[in-house]
Amino acid sequence: MNAVTEAPFRQKTFRIPEKMKAWVLGDPDQLSLVEKPVPQPGAAEVLVRIDAIAVCATDLEIIHKGPPALIQGGLPFNKNFTPGHEYMGTIVRLGPGVDEYKVGDRVTVEVHAGCGRCERCREGMYTACLNYGKNYGEMNKGHRANGFTTDGGFAQYAINNINTLAHVPADMSDEEATLIVTAGTAMYGLDVTAGLIAGQSVVVMGPGPIGLMGVAVAKALGASEVILTGTRDNRLEMGRKLGADFTVNVTKEDSVEAVRRYTNGGAHYVLECSGAPNAVNDAAKMLKRGGRICLAAFPSEPVPVDIANLVRNNIYLYGIRGEGKSATHRAAALMAQKRFDARMIHTHTFPLEEVPTALRYARERIDDAIKVVVKMNHPEVC
């Protein structure tokens, strides 16, 4: 039986075991449930008891192919690596000198802490850290991206830098809190592309989790027309419930013509979340001259892009990674204020022991799965 240490929580304590259950990646697509030592927080870090984690499409890519995960300078396979990054939980131990948070605080987490020392991190672009993956041996520059370059959240506990945390309000469920990062990614895309979008038109291409959150965030920020395009009517209907003014099923009508009709000649911004091969070309045709495109998804293969059309029409093209520039905090604020109901995209829940099943539901979209959540069971506070 594992020894137990205790961390203070007002009048109570959390039981913190020496070991925890964690899924580790072996060969591609091979996960095993093992016991790992519970990690210990260092300076500017806390120990988070993971209460819930959502499955992201990037998790599926990492488990199947490896990139963009980078463990000890190479592919993540057979290195005792635990994937998963969209998690929330409860702080149960503080590292030395940490007073920004308390034991017992409920928090959601960003993926990237960055190194804090490179040019991009100093500019606040920690999701584009120039020392990505350099966190081991003599190469240790301090970079952390949980679930990508350091252990992630398909486990009972994880270490997080205090810069990656955002408070979760008491009336928000664990499952909803796992969706803050998804909303944060949409927020980051709109920040980078548009900034202040009140009164302007936004097209969201692709009604996956980020696209649906993109609709909700854009409307919460005051966009005039929000138009969602996609191929599945049930997802488009969900987009309407989250704030889309118009929806376009691209299998039934010309999306470019429809957008230009709804926006009286062209939209101001496009948030591209589909990864479709012709998405950039279609997006450019949907815009007014001088419009802007944010790429939040990517095709699986290289695709042709009509650069001349972009140049002739002064179209700006941006790419984002993750949920940078503290966008997660702003998304958390919108959700805490009930500006939109992210719970709509949570469709399935499984326990930690059934992570492979949760991944299969997400990958194969079984029962039209959108966001699949894994919920942990922990001993009660004592």
Short mmCIF file of C-alpha atoms in Angstrom, two decimals:
data_model
loop_
_atom_site.label_atom_id
_atom_site.label_comp_id
_atom_site.label_asym_id
_atom_site.label_seq_id
_atom_site.Cartn_x
_atom_site.Cartn_y
_atom_site.Cartn_z
CA MET A 1 0.00 0.00 0.00
CA ASN A 2 1.39 3.41 -0.96
CA ALA A 3 2.44 5.83 1.74
CA VAL A 4 0.36 8.99 1.90
CA THR A 5 1.41 12.58 2.50
CA GLU A 6 -0.93 15.42 3.26
CA ALA A 7 -1.30 18.95 1.91
CA PRO A 8 -3.29 21.55 3.87
CA PHE A 9 -6.68 22.73 2.66
CA ARG A 10 -8.21 25.03 5.23
CA GLN A 11 -9.60 22.57 7.79
CA LYS A 12 -9.09 19.57 5.52
CA THR A 13 -6.35 17.71 3.68
CA PHE A 14 -5.90 15.94 0.37
CA ARG A 15 -4.57 12.44 0.35
CA ILE A 16 -1.67 12.42 -2.13
CA PRO A 17 -0.33 8.94 -2.88
CA GLU A 18 3.25 8.21 -3.83
CA LYS A 19 2.10 6.65 -7.11
CA MET A 20 -0.69 7.35 -9.56
CA LYS A 21 -2.46 5.71 -12.46
CA ALA A 22 -1.32 7.01 -15.85
CA TRP A 23 -1.64 5.99 -19.48
CA VAL A 24 1.68 5.80 -21.31
CA LEU A 25 2.38 5.59 -25.03
CA GLY A 26 4.33 2.59 -26.33
CA ASP A 27 4.39 1.93 -30.06
CA PRO A 28 2.04 3.99 -32.25
CA ASP A 29 -1.59 3.60 -31.14
CA GLN A 30 -0.55 1.48 -28.14
CA LEU A 31 -1.46 2.84 -24.71
CA SER A 32 -0.95 1.04 -21.41
CA LEU A 33 -2.32 1.90 -17.98
CA VAL A 34 0.57 1.85 -15.50
CA GLU A 35 1.62 3.26 -12.16
CA LYS A 36 3.93 6.26 -12.12
CA PRO A 37 5.37 8.26 -9.24
CA VAL A 38 3.29 11.33 -8.44
CA PRO A 39 5.43 14.25 -9.67
CA GLN A 40 6.59 16.98 -7.31
CA PRO A 41 6.19 20.70 -8.10
CA GLY A 42 9.24 22.96 -8.35
CA ALA A 43 9.52 26.73 -8.21
CA ALA A 44 6.58 28.50 -9.88
CA GLU A 45 4.75 25.16 -10.16
CA VAL A 46 1.80 23.41 -8.55
CA LEU A 47 0.63 19.82 -8.37
CA VAL A 48 -2.79 19.48 -9.99
CA ARG A 49 -5.06 16.57 -9.16
CA ILE A 50 -6.66 16.00 -12.55
CA ASP A 51 -10.44 15.81 -12.28
CA ALA A 52 -11.39 15.72 -15.98
CA ILE A 53 -9.74 15.86 -19.39
CA ALA A 54 -11.20 16.29 -22.88
CA VAL A 55 -9.93 14.43 -25.92
CA CYS A 56 -8.46 16.67 -28.63
CA ALA A 57 -7.85 15.71 -32.25
CA THR A 58 -4.17 16.53 -31.68
CA ASP A 59 -4.04 13.83 -29.00
CA LEU A 60 -5.15 11.35 -31.65
CA GLU A 61 -2.43 12.58 -34.03
CA ILE A 62 0.26 12.27 -31.37
CA ILE A 63 -0.80 8.77 -30.34
CA HIS A 64 -0.94 7.64 -33.98
CA LYS A 65 1.96 9.51 -35.64
CA GLY A 66 4.01 11.24 -32.95
CA PRO A 67 4.30 14.90 -34.08
CA PRO A 68 3.86 17.55 -32.85
CA ALA A 69 4.92 15.79 -29.65
CA LEU A 70 8.67 15.94 -29.06
CA ILE A 71 10.02 13.92 -26.15
CA GLN A 72 13.73 13.99 -25.34
CA GLY A 73 14.43 15.37 -28.79
CA GLY A 74 12.51 12.75 -30.76
CA LEU A 75 9.27 10.87 -31.30
CA PRO A 76 7.20 10.21 -28.17
CA PHE A 77 6.99 6.43 -28.54
CA ASN A 78 8.26 4.04 -25.84
CA LYS A 79 9.51 6.84 -23.58
CA ASN A 80 7.07 6.47 -20.67
CA PHE A 81 5.24 9.53 -22.02
CA THR A 82 1.67 10.37 -20.96
CA PRO A 83 -0.33 12.30 -23.61
CA GLY A 84 -3.39 14.53 -23.14
CA HIS A 85 -3.58 18.27 -22.61
CA GLU A 86 -7.16 19.63 -22.26
CA TYR A 87 -7.56 19.02 -18.53
CA MET A 88 -8.76 20.73 -15.39
CA GLY A 89 -8.43 19.83 -11.75
CA THR A 90 -7.72 20.86 -8.18
CA ILE A 91 -4.46 22.23 -6.82
CA VAL A 92 -3.28 19.89 -4.06
CA ARG A 93 0.32 21.02 -3.50
CA LEU A 94 2.27 24.24 -4.06
CA GLY A 95 5.85 24.50 -5.21
CA PRO A 96 8.38 26.66 -3.30
CA GLY A 97 7.43 30.34 -3.24
CA VAL A 98 4.02 29.93 -4.91
CA ASP A 99 1.39 32.24 -3.43
CA GLU A 100 -0.59 33.10 -6.56
CA TYR A 101 -2.86 30.08 -5.99
CA LYS A 102 -4.05 28.11 -2.98
CA VAL A 103 -4.40 24.43 -2.24
CA GLY A 104 -7.99 23.57 -3.08
CA ASP A 105 -8.33 26.00 -5.99
CA ARG A 106 -10.11 24.56 -9.02
CA VAL A 107 -8.21 25.41 -12.20
CA THR A 108 -8.14 24.74 -15.90
CA VAL A 109 -4.84 24.68 -17.73
CA GLU A 110 -3.19 25.95 -20.87
CA VAL A 111 -0.85 23.63 -22.75
CA HIS A 112 2.19 25.86 -23.17
CA ALA A 113 4.37 27.42 -20.51
CA GLY A 114 7.20 28.19 -22.93
CA CYS A 115 10.79 28.68 -21.81
CA GLY A 116 10.40 32.31 -20.73
CA ARG A 117 13.82 33.20 -22.11
CA CYS A 118 13.64 33.15 -25.92
CA GLU A 119 12.65 36.06 -28.17
CA ARG A 120 9.15 34.74 -28.79
CA CYS A 121 8.39 34.02 -25.14
CA ARG A 122 9.53 37.53 -24.19
CA GLU A 123 7.04 38.85 -26.74
CA GLY A 124 4.26 36.76 -25.18
CA MET A 125 4.23 34.24 -28.04
CA TYR A 126 4.97 31.26 -25.82
CA THR A 127 3.06 28.86 -28.08
CA ALA A 128 5.78 29.61 -30.67
CA CYS A 129 8.63 29.13 -28.17
CA LEU A 130 11.98 28.88 -29.96
CA ASN A 131 13.14 26.30 -27.41
CA TYR A 132 10.19 23.95 -28.01
CA GLY A 133 11.00 20.52 -26.61
CA LYS A 134 14.29 21.56 -25.02
CA ASN A 135 13.54 20.47 -21.47
CA TYR A 136 15.87 17.54 -20.81
CA GLY A 137 19.52 16.86 -19.97
CA GLU A 138 22.06 19.44 -21.06
CA MET A 139 19.50 20.81 -23.52
CA ASN A 140 17.15 21.88 -20.72
CA LYS A 141 15.94 25.41 -21.47
CA GLY A 142 12.86 25.06 -19.27
CA HIS A 143 10.23 24.73 -21.99
CA ARG A 144 7.02 22.91 -21.05
CA ALA A 145 4.03 21.93 -23.15
CA ASN A 146 2.12 19.30 -21.22
CA GLY A 147 0.94 16.46 -23.41
CA PHE A 148 3.38 17.52 -26.13
CA THR A 149 6.90 17.76 -24.68
CA THR A 150 6.20 16.82 -21.06
CA ASP A 151 3.74 14.45 -19.44
CA GLY A 152 0.11 15.33 -19.98
CA GLY A 153 -3.27 14.69 -18.46
CA PHE A 154 -4.36 11.10 -19.10
CA ALA A 155 -3.29 10.49 -15.51
CA GLN A 156 -4.36 11.30 -11.98
CA TYR A 157 -1.87 14.12 -11.32
CA ALA A 158 0.24 16.59 -13.30
CA ILE A 159 2.65 19.46 -12.69
CA ASN A 160 1.74 22.87 -14.08
CA ASN A 161 3.53 26.18 -14.19
CA ILE A 162 1.46 28.91 -12.52
CA ASN A 163 1.41 30.82 -15.84
CA THR A 164 -0.71 28.05 -17.37
CA LEU A 165 -3.54 28.17 -14.84
CA ALA A 166 -6.93 29.87 -14.85
CA HIS A 167 -9.48 29.70 -12.04
CA VAL A 168 -12.68 27.72 -12.53
CA PRO A 169 -15.81 29.17 -10.87
CA ALA A 170 -17.66 27.05 -8.32
CA ASP A 171 -20.79 26.77 -10.46
CA MET A 172 -18.95 25.39 -13.51
CA SER A 173 -18.82 21.61 -13.88
CA ASP A 174 -15.56 19.74 -14.36
CA GLU A 175 -16.66 18.69 -17.83
CA GLU A 176 -17.42 22.25 -18.93
CA ALA A 177 -14.10 23.47 -17.53
CA THR A 178 -12.18 21.11 -19.84
CA LEU A 179 -13.65 23.06 -22.78
CA ILE A 180 -12.09 26.38 -21.78
CA VAL A 181 -8.89 25.56 -23.68
CA THR A 182 -10.89 24.86 -26.85
CA ALA A 183 -12.66 28.20 -26.48
CA GLY A 184 -9.26 29.76 -25.76
CA THR A 185 -7.89 28.52 -29.07
CA ALA A 186 -10.80 30.14 -30.90
CA MET A 187 -10.25 33.31 -28.88
CA TYR A 188 -6.56 33.36 -29.81
CA GLY A 189 -7.42 32.98 -33.49
CA LEU A 190 -9.79 35.92 -33.36
CA ASP A 191 -7.30 37.97 -31.34
CA VAL A 192 -4.49 37.41 -33.83
CA THR A 193 -6.64 37.99 -36.88
CA ALA A 194 -9.15 40.59 -35.88
CA GLY A 195 -8.63 42.08 -32.45
CA LEU A 196 -11.81 44.07 -31.83
CA ILE A 197 -14.53 42.48 -33.98
CA ALA A 198 -17.66 44.18 -32.63
CA GLY A 199 -19.89 45.14 -35.53
CA GLN A 200 -17.90 43.19 -38.13
CA SER A 201 -18.63 39.94 -39.92
CA VAL A 202 -16.94 36.61 -39.25
CA VAL A 203 -17.10 33.37 -41.20
CA VAL A 204 -16.20 30.17 -39.36
CA MET A 205 -15.36 27.26 -41.65
CA GLY A 206 -15.80 23.83 -40.08
CA PRO A 207 -18.17 22.97 -37.19
CA GLY A 208 -15.74 20.91 -35.15
CA PRO A 209 -15.01 21.79 -31.50
CA ILE A 210 -12.81 24.82 -32.29
CA GLY A 211 -15.15 26.02 -35.02
CA LEU A 212 -18.21 25.79 -32.79
CA MET A 213 -16.38 27.65 -30.03
CA GLY A 214 -15.26 30.16 -32.65
CA VAL A 215 -18.90 30.91 -33.42
CA ALA A 216 -19.70 31.34 -29.74
CA VAL A 217 -16.69 33.55 -28.98
CA ALA A 218 -17.16 35.74 -32.07
CA LYS A 219 -20.79 36.39 -31.16
CA ALA A 220 -19.89 37.04 -27.52
CA LEU A 221 -17.36 39.65 -28.72
CA GLY A 222 -20.06 41.50 -30.65
CA ALA A 223 -19.58 40.34 -34.23
CA SER A 224 -22.44 41.37 -36.50
CA GLU A 225 -22.98 38.49 -38.93
CA VAL A 226 -21.47 35.17 -37.85
CA ILE A 227 -21.67 32.54 -40.59
CA LEU A 228 -20.80 28.88 -40.04
CA THR A 229 -20.06 26.57 -42.97
CA GLY A 230 -19.81 22.78 -42.89
CA THR A 231 -21.12 19.49 -44.21
CA ARG A 232 -23.30 18.16 -41.36
CA ASP A 233 -26.70 19.68 -40.67
CA ASN A 234 -26.78 18.64 -37.01
CA ARG A 235 -23.46 20.40 -36.35
CA LEU A 236 -24.65 23.48 -38.20
CA GLU A 237 -27.79 23.51 -36.07
CA MET A 238 -25.62 23.39 -32.96
CA GLY A 239 -23.73 26.37 -34.37
CA ARG A 240 -27.00 28.28 -34.60
CA LYS A 241 -27.68 27.57 -30.94
CA LEU A 242 -24.22 28.92 -30.10
CA GLY A 243 -24.86 32.17 -31.96
CA ALA A 244 -24.43 31.70 -35.71
CA ASP A 245 -26.71 34.06 -37.65
CA PHE A 246 -26.46 31.98 -40.81
CA THR A 247 -25.27 28.47 -41.64
CA VAL A 248 -24.23 27.02 -44.97
CA ASN A 249 -24.12 23.33 -45.82
CA VAL A 250 -21.36 23.29 -48.44
CA THR A 251 -22.69 20.05 -49.96
CA LYS A 252 -25.99 21.77 -50.80
CA GLU A 253 -25.02 25.29 -51.88
CA ASP A 254 -22.02 27.36 -52.94
CA SER A 255 -20.48 28.62 -49.71
CA VAL A 256 -18.68 31.58 -51.33
CA GLU A 257 -21.84 32.84 -53.00
CA ALA A 258 -23.86 32.37 -49.80
CA VAL A 259 -21.35 34.24 -47.63
CA ARG A 260 -21.12 37.15 -50.05
CA ARG A 261 -24.91 37.33 -50.12
CA TYR A 262 -25.28 37.28 -46.33
CA THR A 263 -22.56 39.92 -45.85
CA ASN A 264 -23.52 42.24 -48.71
CA GLY A 265 -20.36 41.66 -50.72
CA GLY A 266 -17.92 39.89 -48.45
CA ALA A 267 -16.96 39.23 -44.84
CA HIS A 268 -14.31 40.96 -42.77
CA TYR A 269 -12.72 37.83 -41.29
CA VAL A 270 -12.58 34.08 -41.77
CA LEU A 271 -11.63 31.61 -39.03
CA GLU A 272 -10.69 28.45 -40.93
CA CYS A 273 -11.21 25.34 -38.78
CA SER A 274 -11.95 22.68 -41.39
CA GLY A 275 -8.57 21.79 -42.89
CA ALA A 276 -10.33 21.20 -46.22
CA PRO A 277 -8.01 21.17 -49.26
CA ASN A 278 -9.55 24.25 -50.92
CA ALA A 279 -10.34 26.10 -47.70
CA VAL A 280 -7.85 28.96 -48.13
CA ASN A 281 -8.97 29.68 -51.69
CA ASP A 282 -12.64 29.63 -50.69
CA ALA A 283 -11.96 31.79 -47.65
CA ALA A 284 -10.18 34.41 -49.75
CA LYS A 285 -13.17 34.61 -52.11
CA MET A 286 -15.55 35.07 -49.16
CA LEU A 287 -13.75 38.20 -47.96
CA LYS A 288 -13.92 41.85 -48.76
CA ARG A 289 -10.67 43.27 -50.09
CA GLY A 290 -8.30 43.73 -47.18
CA GLY A 291 -9.95 40.90 -45.26
CA ARG A 292 -8.14 38.49 -42.99
CA ILE A 293 -7.95 34.70 -42.71
CA CYS A 294 -6.87 32.78 -39.62
CA LEU A 295 -5.83 29.16 -40.10
CA ALA A 296 -6.67 27.12 -37.00
CA ALA A 297 -6.60 23.76 -38.83
CA PHE A 298 -4.45 22.28 -41.54
CA PRO A 299 -4.91 19.84 -44.41
CA SER A 300 -3.30 16.41 -44.08
CA GLU A 301 -1.41 16.96 -47.37
CA PRO A 302 0.09 20.00 -49.15
CA VAL A 303 -2.52 21.93 -51.13
CA PRO A 304 -2.39 24.55 -53.92
CA VAL A 305 -3.22 28.13 -52.95
CA ASP A 306 -3.99 30.96 -55.36
CA ILE A 307 -1.39 33.41 -54.08
CA ALA A 308 -2.11 35.90 -56.87
CA ASN A 309 -5.68 36.25 -55.63
CA LEU A 310 -4.44 36.95 -52.10
CA VAL A 311 -2.04 39.62 -53.36
CA ARG A 312 -4.49 41.29 -55.74
CA ASN A 313 -7.07 41.63 -53.00
CA ASN A 314 -4.69 42.53 -50.16
CA ILE A 315 -5.79 39.48 -48.15
CA TYR A 316 -3.93 38.83 -44.89
CA LEU A 317 -3.21 35.22 -43.91
CA TYR A 318 -2.40 34.17 -40.33
CA GLY A 319 -1.63 30.85 -38.70
CA ILE A 320 -2.03 30.12 -35.00
CA ARG A 321 -0.85 27.43 -32.69
CA GLY A 322 -2.71 26.58 -29.53
CA GLU A 323 -4.21 29.07 -27.14
CA GLY A 324 -1.56 31.81 -26.86
CA LYS A 325 -1.36 35.26 -25.30
CA SER A 326 -3.50 34.28 -22.31
CA ALA A 327 -6.54 33.73 -24.53
CA THR A 328 -7.59 30.92 -22.20
CA HIS A 329 -8.11 33.45 -19.40
CA ARG A 330 -10.37 35.57 -21.59
CA ALA A 331 -12.33 32.54 -22.75
CA ALA A 332 -12.71 31.44 -19.13
CA ALA A 333 -14.11 34.88 -18.28
CA LEU A 334 -16.70 34.68 -21.06
CA MET A 335 -17.77 31.21 -19.95
CA ALA A 336 -17.92 32.25 -16.29
CA GLN A 337 -20.24 35.10 -17.34
CA LYS A 338 -22.47 32.58 -19.18
CA ARG A 339 -21.94 34.41 -22.47
CA PHE A 340 -22.35 31.08 -24.27
CA ASP A 341 -23.04 27.48 -23.31
CA ALA A 342 -19.94 25.43 -24.14
CA ARG A 343 -21.59 22.38 -22.58
CA MET A 344 -23.41 21.79 -25.88
CA ILE A 345 -20.30 20.33 -27.48
CA HIS A 346 -19.65 17.83 -24.65
CA THR A 347 -21.24 14.60 -25.87
CA HIS A 348 -19.66 11.62 -24.07
CA THR A 349 -17.95 10.81 -20.76
CA PHE A 350 -15.75 7.85 -19.79
CA PRO A 351 -13.67 6.93 -16.71
CA LEU A 352 -9.86 6.98 -16.70
CA GLU A 353 -9.73 3.21 -17.12
CA GLU A 354 -11.54 3.54 -20.47
CA VAL A 355 -9.28 6.08 -22.20
CA PRO A 356 -8.83 3.83 -25.29
CA THR A 357 -12.61 3.72 -25.70
CA ALA A 358 -12.85 7.49 -25.28
CA LEU A 359 -10.19 7.96 -27.95
CA ARG A 360 -12.02 5.61 -30.31
CA TYR A 361 -15.30 7.50 -29.87
CA ALA A 362 -13.52 10.77 -30.66
CA ARG A 363 -11.57 9.38 -33.61
CA GLU A 364 -14.48 7.55 -35.25
CA ARG A 365 -17.12 10.10 -34.20
CA ILE A 366 -19.25 7.32 -32.76
CA ASP A 367 -22.74 8.55 -31.89
CA ASP A 368 -21.69 11.87 -33.47
CA ALA A 369 -19.14 12.45 -30.72
CA ILE A 370 -17.82 16.02 -30.58
CA LYS A 371 -16.04 16.51 -27.27
CA VAL A 372 -15.36 13.33 -25.35
CA VAL A 373 -14.39 13.81 -21.70
CA VAL A 374 -12.58 11.46 -19.34
CA LYS A 375 -13.68 11.94 -15.73
CA MET A 376 -11.44 10.85 -12.84
CA ASN A 377 -12.52 9.27 -9.58
CA HIS A 378 -10.43 10.34 -6.58
CA PRO A 379 -10.68 9.55 -2.85
CA GLU A 380 -12.66 12.13 -0.99
CA VAL A 381 -10.96 15.01 0.78
CA CYS A 382 -10.37 14.02 4.39
#
